[in-house]
Tab-separated table of C-alpha atoms in Angstrom:
chain	number	residue	atom	x	y	z
A	4	MET	CA	-5.132	-0.468	12.702
A	5	GLY	CA	-2.691	1.592	14.680
A	6	ASN	CA	-3.286	5.278	15.189
A	7	ASN	CA	0.093	6.175	13.657
A	8	GLN	CA	-0.597	3.966	10.675
A	9	TYR	CA	-3.943	5.671	10.038
A	10	LYS	CA	-2.380	9.125	10.426
A	11	LEU	CA	0.300	8.203	7.908
A	12	PHE	CA	-2.329	6.814	5.523
A	13	ILE	CA	-4.250	10.098	5.710
A	14	GLU	CA	-1.064	12.141	5.223
A	15	VAL	CA	-0.190	10.134	2.100
A	16	LEU	CA	-3.649	10.710	0.645
A	17	ARG	CA	-3.562	14.385	1.614
A	18	ARG	CA	-0.286	14.889	-0.249
A	19	ILE	CA	-1.511	13.036	-3.335
A	20	ASN	CA	-4.691	15.121	-3.194
A	21	LYS	CA	-2.699	18.349	-2.871
A	22	ALA	CA	-0.655	17.335	-5.917
A	23	GLY	CA	-4.003	17.178	-7.774
A	24	VAL	CA	-4.056	13.496	-8.720
A	25	LEU	CA	-6.126	11.803	-6.017
A	26	LYS	CA	-9.170	12.127	-8.271
A	27	ASN	CA	-7.351	9.945	-10.845
A	28	ILE	CA	-6.838	7.142	-8.341
A	29	VAL	CA	-9.201	4.579	-6.812
A	30	LEU	CA	-8.333	3.037	-3.470
A	31	ILE	CA	-8.867	-0.728	-3.598
A	32	GLY	CA	-7.864	-3.628	-1.348
A	33	SER	CA	-8.252	-4.072	2.388
A	34	TRP	CA	-8.017	-0.339	3.185
A	35	CYS	CA	-11.427	0.155	1.562
A	36	ILE	CA	-13.050	-1.843	4.338
A	37	PRO	CA	-12.617	0.738	7.154
A	38	LEU	CA	-13.504	3.548	4.740
A	39	TYR	CA	-16.810	1.903	3.813
A	40	LYS	CA	-17.932	2.761	7.360
A	41	GLU	CA	-19.370	6.024	6.058
A	42	TYR	CA	-21.321	4.189	3.334
A	43	PHE	CA	-22.705	1.731	5.853
A	44	SER	CA	-23.429	4.277	8.575
A	45	GLY	CA	-26.639	3.387	10.352
A	46	THR	CA	-26.309	-0.310	9.536
A	47	ARG	CA	-24.397	-3.066	11.267
A	48	TYR	CA	-20.921	-3.066	9.764
A	49	ILE	CA	-17.810	-4.589	11.264
A	50	THR	CA	-14.446	-3.675	9.799
A	51	SER	CA	-11.631	-6.172	9.665
A	52	ILE	CA	-7.861	-6.094	10.023
A	53	THR	CA	-6.069	-4.035	7.427
A	54	THR	CA	-2.601	-5.025	6.364
A	55	ARG	CA	0.156	-2.561	5.523
A	56	ASP	CA	-0.591	-2.890	1.820
A	57	VAL	CA	-2.381	0.085	0.334
A	58	ASP	CA	-3.454	-0.700	-3.226
A	59	LEU	CA	-4.027	2.276	-5.491
A	60	LEU	CA	-5.742	1.568	-8.777
A	61	VAL	CA	-5.034	3.900	-11.664
A	62	PRO	CA	-7.858	3.563	-14.206
A	63	LEU	CA	-6.632	3.780	-17.810
A	64	PRO	CA	-6.192	5.884	-19.829
A	65	LEU	CA	-4.560	8.205	-17.330
A	66	ASN	CA	-5.325	11.683	-18.600
A	67	ILE	CA	-2.952	13.898	-16.665
A	68	LYS	CA	-1.184	16.720	-18.452
A	69	PHE	CA	1.427	17.239	-15.716
A	70	LYS	CA	3.900	15.068	-13.847
A	71	VAL	CA	3.787	14.249	-10.151
A	72	ASP	CA	6.844	12.562	-8.702
A	73	ILE	CA	5.101	10.467	-6.053
A	74	GLU	CA	8.359	9.059	-4.644
A	75	ASN	CA	9.623	12.584	-3.946
A	76	LEU	CA	6.239	13.626	-2.633
A	77	LEU	CA	6.459	10.994	0.123
A	78	LYS	CA	10.217	10.709	0.602
A	79	ASP	CA	10.464	12.881	3.727
A	80	LEU	CA	7.826	10.685	5.396
A	81	GLY	CA	10.384	7.879	5.226
A	82	PHE	CA	9.077	5.996	2.194
A	83	ILE	CA	11.630	4.152	0.090
A	84	LEU	CA	11.382	2.401	-3.256
A	85	GLY	CA	11.133	-1.367	-3.223
A	86	PHE	CA	11.161	-3.566	-6.309
A	87	ARG	CA	9.063	-6.692	-6.394
A	88	GLY	CA	8.743	-9.758	-8.560
A	89	PRO	CA	10.645	-10.684	-11.714
A	90	GLN	CA	8.977	-7.740	-13.480
A	91	GLY	CA	10.413	-5.286	-10.974
A	92	TYR	CA	7.259	-3.373	-10.220
A	93	ILE	CA	7.621	-0.656	-7.639
A	94	LYS	CA	6.322	-0.469	-4.090
A	95	LEU	CA	6.694	2.585	-1.885
A	96	GLU	CA	7.587	1.171	1.501
A	97	HIS	CA	7.410	2.373	5.058
A	98	PRO	CA	7.355	0.254	8.247
A	99	ASP	CA	3.686	1.193	8.677
A	100	LEU	CA	2.457	1.260	5.075
A	101	SER	CA	3.336	-0.163	1.705
A	102	LEU	CA	1.897	1.566	-1.366
A	103	GLU	CA	1.407	-0.248	-4.600
A	104	PHE	CA	0.078	1.108	-7.869
A	105	LEU	CA	-2.068	-1.152	-10.012
A	106	VAL	CA	-3.549	-0.884	-13.492
A	107	PRO	CA	-6.130	-3.111	-15.187
A	108	GLU	CA	-4.595	-5.771	-17.392
A	109	ARG	CA	-6.073	-5.962	-20.861
A	110	GLY	CA	-5.690	-8.184	-23.902
A	111	ALA	CA	-2.947	-10.770	-23.786
A	112	GLY	CA	-1.438	-9.031	-20.770
A	113	LEU	CA	2.020	-7.620	-20.201
A	114	ASN	CA	5.116	-9.515	-19.228
A	115	LYS	CA	6.583	-6.429	-17.663
A	116	ALA	CA	5.613	-3.676	-15.256
A	117	PHE	CA	3.307	-0.997	-16.688
A	118	LYS	CA	5.050	2.366	-16.854
A	119	LEU	CA	3.318	5.353	-15.310
A	120	PRO	CA	5.648	8.216	-16.320
A	121	GLN	CA	3.109	10.753	-15.028
A	122	PHE	CA	3.822	9.460	-11.506
A	123	GLY	CA	7.474	8.529	-12.049
A	124	LEU	CA	6.616	4.932	-11.109
A	125	ASN	CA	5.606	1.683	-12.651
A	126	ALA	CA	2.524	-0.323	-11.806
A	127	GLN	CA	1.537	-3.932	-11.648
A	128	SER	CA	-1.153	-4.875	-14.154
A	129	LEU	CA	-3.771	-7.301	-12.906
A	130	ARG	CA	-6.812	-8.971	-14.403
A	131	TYR	CA	-10.370	-8.040	-13.421
A	132	LEU	CA	-9.521	-4.612	-11.997
A	133	ASP	CA	-11.840	-3.040	-14.570
A	134	LEU	CA	-14.734	-4.641	-12.685
A	135	LEU	CA	-14.031	-2.314	-9.760
A	136	THR	CA	-14.348	0.903	-11.718
A	137	THR	CA	-17.848	0.216	-13.100
A	138	LYS	CA	-19.261	2.277	-10.256
A	139	ILE	CA	-17.099	4.506	-8.092
A	140	ILE	CA	-18.267	6.079	-4.851
A	141	ASN	CA	-16.325	8.670	-2.927
A	142	VAL	CA	-16.162	9.139	0.801
A	143	GLU	CA	-14.912	12.075	2.803
A	144	VAL	CA	-11.769	11.461	4.799
A	145	ASP	CA	-10.331	14.320	6.857
A	146	GLY	CA	-11.687	17.045	4.600
A	147	PHE	CA	-10.999	15.513	1.194
A	148	ARG	CA	-12.754	12.909	-0.877
A	149	ILE	CA	-11.351	9.592	-1.958
A	150	ASN	CA	-12.602	7.266	-4.682
A	151	LEU	CA	-13.552	3.725	-3.748
A	152	PRO	CA	-15.249	0.993	-5.759
A	153	HIS	CA	-18.895	0.489	-4.875
A	154	PRO	CA	-18.948	-2.058	-1.994
A	155	ALA	CA	-20.986	-4.520	-4.085
A	156	LEU	CA	-18.301	-4.481	-6.790
A	157	PHE	CA	-15.592	-4.777	-4.139
A	158	ALA	CA	-17.275	-7.920	-2.742
A	159	LEU	CA	-18.016	-9.520	-6.130
A	160	HIS	CA	-14.484	-8.769	-7.326
A	161	LYS	CA	-13.039	-10.395	-4.185
A	162	LEU	CA	-15.037	-13.539	-4.939
A	163	VAL	CA	-13.881	-13.557	-8.579
A	164	ILE	CA	-10.192	-13.170	-7.757
A	165	SER	CA	-10.305	-15.574	-4.827
A	166	LYS	CA	-10.430	-18.359	-7.423
A	167	GLU	CA	-7.123	-17.128	-8.892
A	168	ARG	CA	-5.274	-17.196	-5.578
A	169	LYS	CA	-2.632	-19.888	-5.253
A	170	SER	CA	-2.464	-19.512	-1.489
A	171	LYS	CA	-5.363	-21.060	0.411
A	172	ASP	CA	-4.935	-18.464	3.182
A	173	LYS	CA	-5.308	-15.534	0.818
A	174	ARG	CA	-8.251	-17.206	-0.907
A	175	GLU	CA	-10.048	-17.577	2.418
A	176	LYS	CA	-9.213	-13.997	3.402
A	177	ASP	CA	-10.696	-12.664	0.157
A	178	GLN	CA	-13.812	-14.754	0.550
A	179	GLU	CA	-14.322	-13.740	4.173
A	180	ALA	CA	-14.022	-10.057	3.231
A	181	ALA	CA	-16.503	-10.520	0.387
A	182	ILE	CA	-19.093	-12.225	2.572
A	183	ARG	CA	-18.697	-9.553	5.254
A	184	ILE	CA	-19.467	-6.803	2.730
A	185	ILE	CA	-22.318	-8.732	1.106
A	186	ARG	CA	-23.977	-9.171	4.501
A	187	ALA	CA	-23.567	-5.457	5.232
A	188	LEU	CA	-25.190	-4.650	1.873
A	189	LEU	CA	-28.093	-6.938	2.735
A	190	ASN	CA	-28.481	-5.222	6.104
A	191	LYS	CA	-28.610	-1.929	4.217
A	192	GLY	CA	-31.334	-3.284	1.947
A	193	GLU	CA	-29.181	-3.231	-1.189
A	194	ALA	CA	-29.767	-6.770	-2.449
A	195	GLU	CA	-31.248	-5.369	-5.656
A	196	LYS	CA	-28.170	-3.241	-6.341
A	197	LEU	CA	-25.935	-6.234	-5.732
A	198	LYS	CA	-28.014	-8.225	-8.197
A	199	LEU	CA	-27.711	-5.492	-10.844
A	200	PHE	CA	-23.917	-5.366	-10.535
A	201	PHE	CA	-23.815	-9.150	-10.671
A	202	LEU	CA	-25.846	-9.044	-13.884
A	203	SER	CA	-23.411	-6.569	-15.411
A	204	PHE	CA	-20.656	-9.222	-15.243
A	205	ASN	CA	-20.128	-11.649	-18.133
A	206	PRO	CA	-21.764	-15.110	-17.809
A	207	LYS	CA	-18.423	-16.800	-17.117
A	208	LEU	CA	-17.752	-14.604	-14.092
A	209	ARG	CA	-21.349	-14.915	-12.864
A	210	LYS	CA	-21.009	-18.688	-12.980
A	211	ARG	CA	-17.705	-18.466	-11.129
A	212	ILE	CA	-19.296	-16.403	-8.333
A	213	ILE	CA	-22.137	-18.891	-7.901
A	214	VAL	CA	-19.720	-21.832	-7.812
A	215	ILE	CA	-17.593	-20.092	-5.167
A	216	LEU	CA	-20.606	-19.268	-2.996
A	217	LYS	CA	-21.687	-22.911	-3.227
A	218	GLU	CA	-18.202	-24.136	-2.351
A	219	MET	CA	-18.239	-21.811	0.650
A	220	GLY	CA	-21.541	-23.243	1.806
A	221	GLN	CA	-23.189	-19.840	1.323
A	222	GLU	CA	-26.198	-21.156	-0.605
A	223	SER	CA	-28.429	-18.944	1.521
A	224	LEU	CA	-26.776	-15.894	-0.044
A	225	ILE	CA	-27.410	-17.224	-3.542
A	226	ASP	CA	-31.082	-17.614	-2.657
A	227	VAL	CA	-31.273	-14.196	-1.019
A	228	PHE	CA	-29.917	-12.495	-4.105
A	229	GLY	CA	-31.945	-14.685	-6.419
A	230	LEU	CA	-28.723	-15.467	-8.201
A	231	VAL	CA	-29.705	-19.055	-8.998
A	232	SER	CA	-32.450	-17.954	-11.337
A	233	LEU	CA	-30.237	-15.418	-13.127
B	9	MET	CA	-8.675	-17.197	13.923
B	10	GLY	CA	-6.824	-18.451	10.861
B	11	THR	CA	-7.320	-15.112	9.149
B	12	ILE	CA	-5.366	-13.222	11.817
B	13	LYS	CA	-2.528	-15.737	11.698
B	14	ASN	CA	-2.406	-15.471	7.901
B	15	VAL	CA	-2.271	-11.689	8.081
B	16	LEU	CA	0.609	-11.931	10.564
B	17	LYS	CA	2.464	-14.372	8.293
B	18	GLU	CA	2.002	-12.071	5.316
B	19	GLU	CA	3.179	-9.083	7.319
B	20	LEU	CA	6.269	-10.973	8.505
B	21	GLY	CA	7.216	-11.785	4.910
B	22	ASN	CA	6.701	-8.145	3.898
B	23	SER	CA	8.709	-6.904	6.891
B	24	LEU	CA	11.670	-9.131	6.075
B	25	GLN	CA	11.706	-7.893	2.486
B	26	MET	CA	11.341	-4.308	3.661
B	27	GLU	CA	14.271	-4.750	6.065
B	28	LYS	CA	16.478	-5.643	3.084
B	29	ASP	CA	15.213	-2.590	1.194
B	30	TYR	CA	15.993	-0.229	4.093
B	31	LEU	CA	19.475	-1.725	4.483
B	32	ARG	CA	20.035	-1.178	0.747
B	33	GLU	CA	18.926	2.472	1.011
B	34	LEU	CA	21.136	3.046	4.057
B	35	ALA	CA	24.122	1.529	2.262
B	36	ARG	CA	23.543	3.963	-0.601
B	37	LEU	CA	23.806	6.993	1.653
B	38	PRO	CA	27.352	8.208	2.322
B	39	LYS	CA	28.547	7.711	5.888
B	40	GLY	CA	29.455	10.453	8.339
B	41	SER	CA	28.246	13.866	9.402
B	42	LEU	CA	29.342	17.247	8.196
B	43	VAL	CA	31.063	19.442	10.776
B	44	LYS	CA	32.214	23.023	10.462
B	45	LYS	CA	35.513	24.315	11.835
B	46	LYS	CA	36.483	27.941	12.061
B	47	VAL	CA	40.177	28.535	11.457
B	48	LYS	CA	41.492	32.112	11.505
B	49	GLY	CA	38.046	33.476	10.686
B	50	HIS	CA	37.506	31.079	7.749
B	51	GLU	CA	34.980	28.231	7.796
B	52	TYR	CA	36.097	24.797	6.654
B	53	PHE	CA	34.066	21.629	6.505
B	54	TYR	CA	34.965	18.104	7.491
B	55	VAL	CA	33.070	14.833	7.344
B	56	ILE	CA	33.351	13.072	10.675
B	57	LEU	CA	32.924	9.306	10.787
B	58	ARG	CA	34.066	6.189	12.584
B	59	GLU	CA	36.451	3.908	10.708
B	60	ASN	CA	37.645	0.669	12.331
B	61	GLY	CA	36.542	1.959	15.732
B	62	LYS	CA	38.373	5.271	15.365
B	63	VAL	CA	36.884	8.690	14.784
B	64	ARG	CA	38.278	10.278	11.615
B	65	PHE	CA	37.892	13.700	10.082
B	66	HIS	CA	37.920	13.940	6.295
B	67	TYR	CA	38.715	17.410	5.019
B	68	LYS	CA	36.158	18.820	2.570
B	69	GLY	CA	37.286	22.436	2.513
B	70	LYS	CA	34.872	25.216	1.680
B	71	LEU	CA	31.471	24.011	0.539
B	72	SER	CA	28.723	25.755	-1.403
B	73	PRO	CA	25.261	26.117	0.218
B	74	ASP	CA	23.966	23.454	-2.198
B	75	GLU	CA	26.643	20.986	-1.094
B	76	ILE	CA	25.865	21.720	2.570
B	77	LYS	CA	22.156	21.180	1.892
B	78	LYS	CA	22.954	17.852	0.235
B	79	TYR	CA	24.884	16.659	3.316
B	80	GLU	CA	22.035	17.817	5.577
B	81	GLU	CA	19.479	15.961	3.480
B	82	GLU	CA	21.570	12.796	3.584
B	83	LYS	CA	21.833	13.113	7.367
B	84	PHE	CA	18.056	13.601	7.605
B	85	TYR	CA	17.326	10.504	5.511
B	86	ARG	CA	19.925	8.403	7.301
B	87	ALA	CA	18.278	9.193	10.649
B	88	LYS	CA	14.823	8.573	9.174
B	89	TYR	CA	15.794	5.227	7.632
B	90	ARG	CA	17.588	4.096	10.810
B	91	LYS	CA	14.468	4.846	12.834
B	92	SER	CA	12.336	2.992	10.284
B	93	LEU	CA	14.698	0.039	10.362
B	94	SER	CA	14.568	-0.036	14.149
B	95	ASN	CA	10.728	0.016	14.080
B	96	LEU	CA	10.722	-2.656	11.447
B	97	ARG	CA	12.977	-4.932	13.503
B	98	LYS	CA	10.686	-4.491	16.508
B	99	GLN	CA	7.764	-5.503	14.287
B	100	ILE	CA	9.671	-8.557	13.020
B	101	LYS	CA	10.432	-9.601	16.596
B	102	PHE	CA	6.784	-9.164	17.586
B	103	LEU	CA	5.478	-11.034	14.537
B	104	ARG	CA	7.910	-13.914	15.032
B	105	SER	CA	7.019	-14.300	18.697
B	106	SER	CA	3.278	-14.102	17.909
B	107	LEU	CA	3.567	-16.774	15.251
B	108	ARG	CA	5.721	-19.014	17.463
B	109	GLY	CA	2.905	-19.335	20.017
B	110	LYS	CA	1.642	-22.887	20.488
B	111	GLN	CA	-1.991	-21.852	20.396
B	112	SER	CA	-3.398	-20.797	17.075
B	113	VAL	CA	-3.222	-17.014	17.039
């Protein structure tokens, strides 16, 4: 990632933190991968390419008693509003970064963007995001702390959603990221933790993960985790 | 190798969409810059802009500090968005040329 891009990323987080709402947000997506470096310090961990997309998960319910106009907060950095998809969900765009707010989709799902009046934005609701908030870790970045899903949940979630991807390229990218993190967890001696998170998923999702690992030719991982017998 | 190429493809798509968004934002901002003229000790404001290749002054008269601030903010954002658009177009050029390469990237 470029130096300017990283500086901008940190500045965005710093401003959100200063506004007092960073603790209500969980960073998900490819930007987690470089930030897991702290978690994996001392073990072999290789980060991968990060795209411009910064995905910010807002766990529900959002209990904030005050309003933070995030668009205004970032406007002087050059961010503009972009509207995406038929539902018109909002992205905050900059040539170096693109911020998107996400919420977990529940029940029958919404056919429209999810309103987040506390942030003056709307968010895209997506399935399976609840899986990521089962266990949150936080890492220090430039003097403040940011919430991330536990790496094991990040990896398992990537495998789960890879099956939903229509694009083969994106499916492969998700799966590669998942395997990279799983191997780092194994190097750190956290196979047992990975197994526990796996067990916390419903049987349908567990089966899906095993099928994907088999399709990927990663049977050795299934054996390592003892997933076959679960 | 495929992963890098896919990332580049995704970024190109995003950049093209973002280019449209920046052009939309620029079109929303009023054109021209505010200039101040002093006539017989009184300050009057004009908006200076180019129309059909000619420089024109549009008389605005006396403006309140809030109105002046608004013009300054618009000027700030116009410069910011133009710079962003220029960076974005450089990125698009780079991404297109990278993806055009005969070897898999």
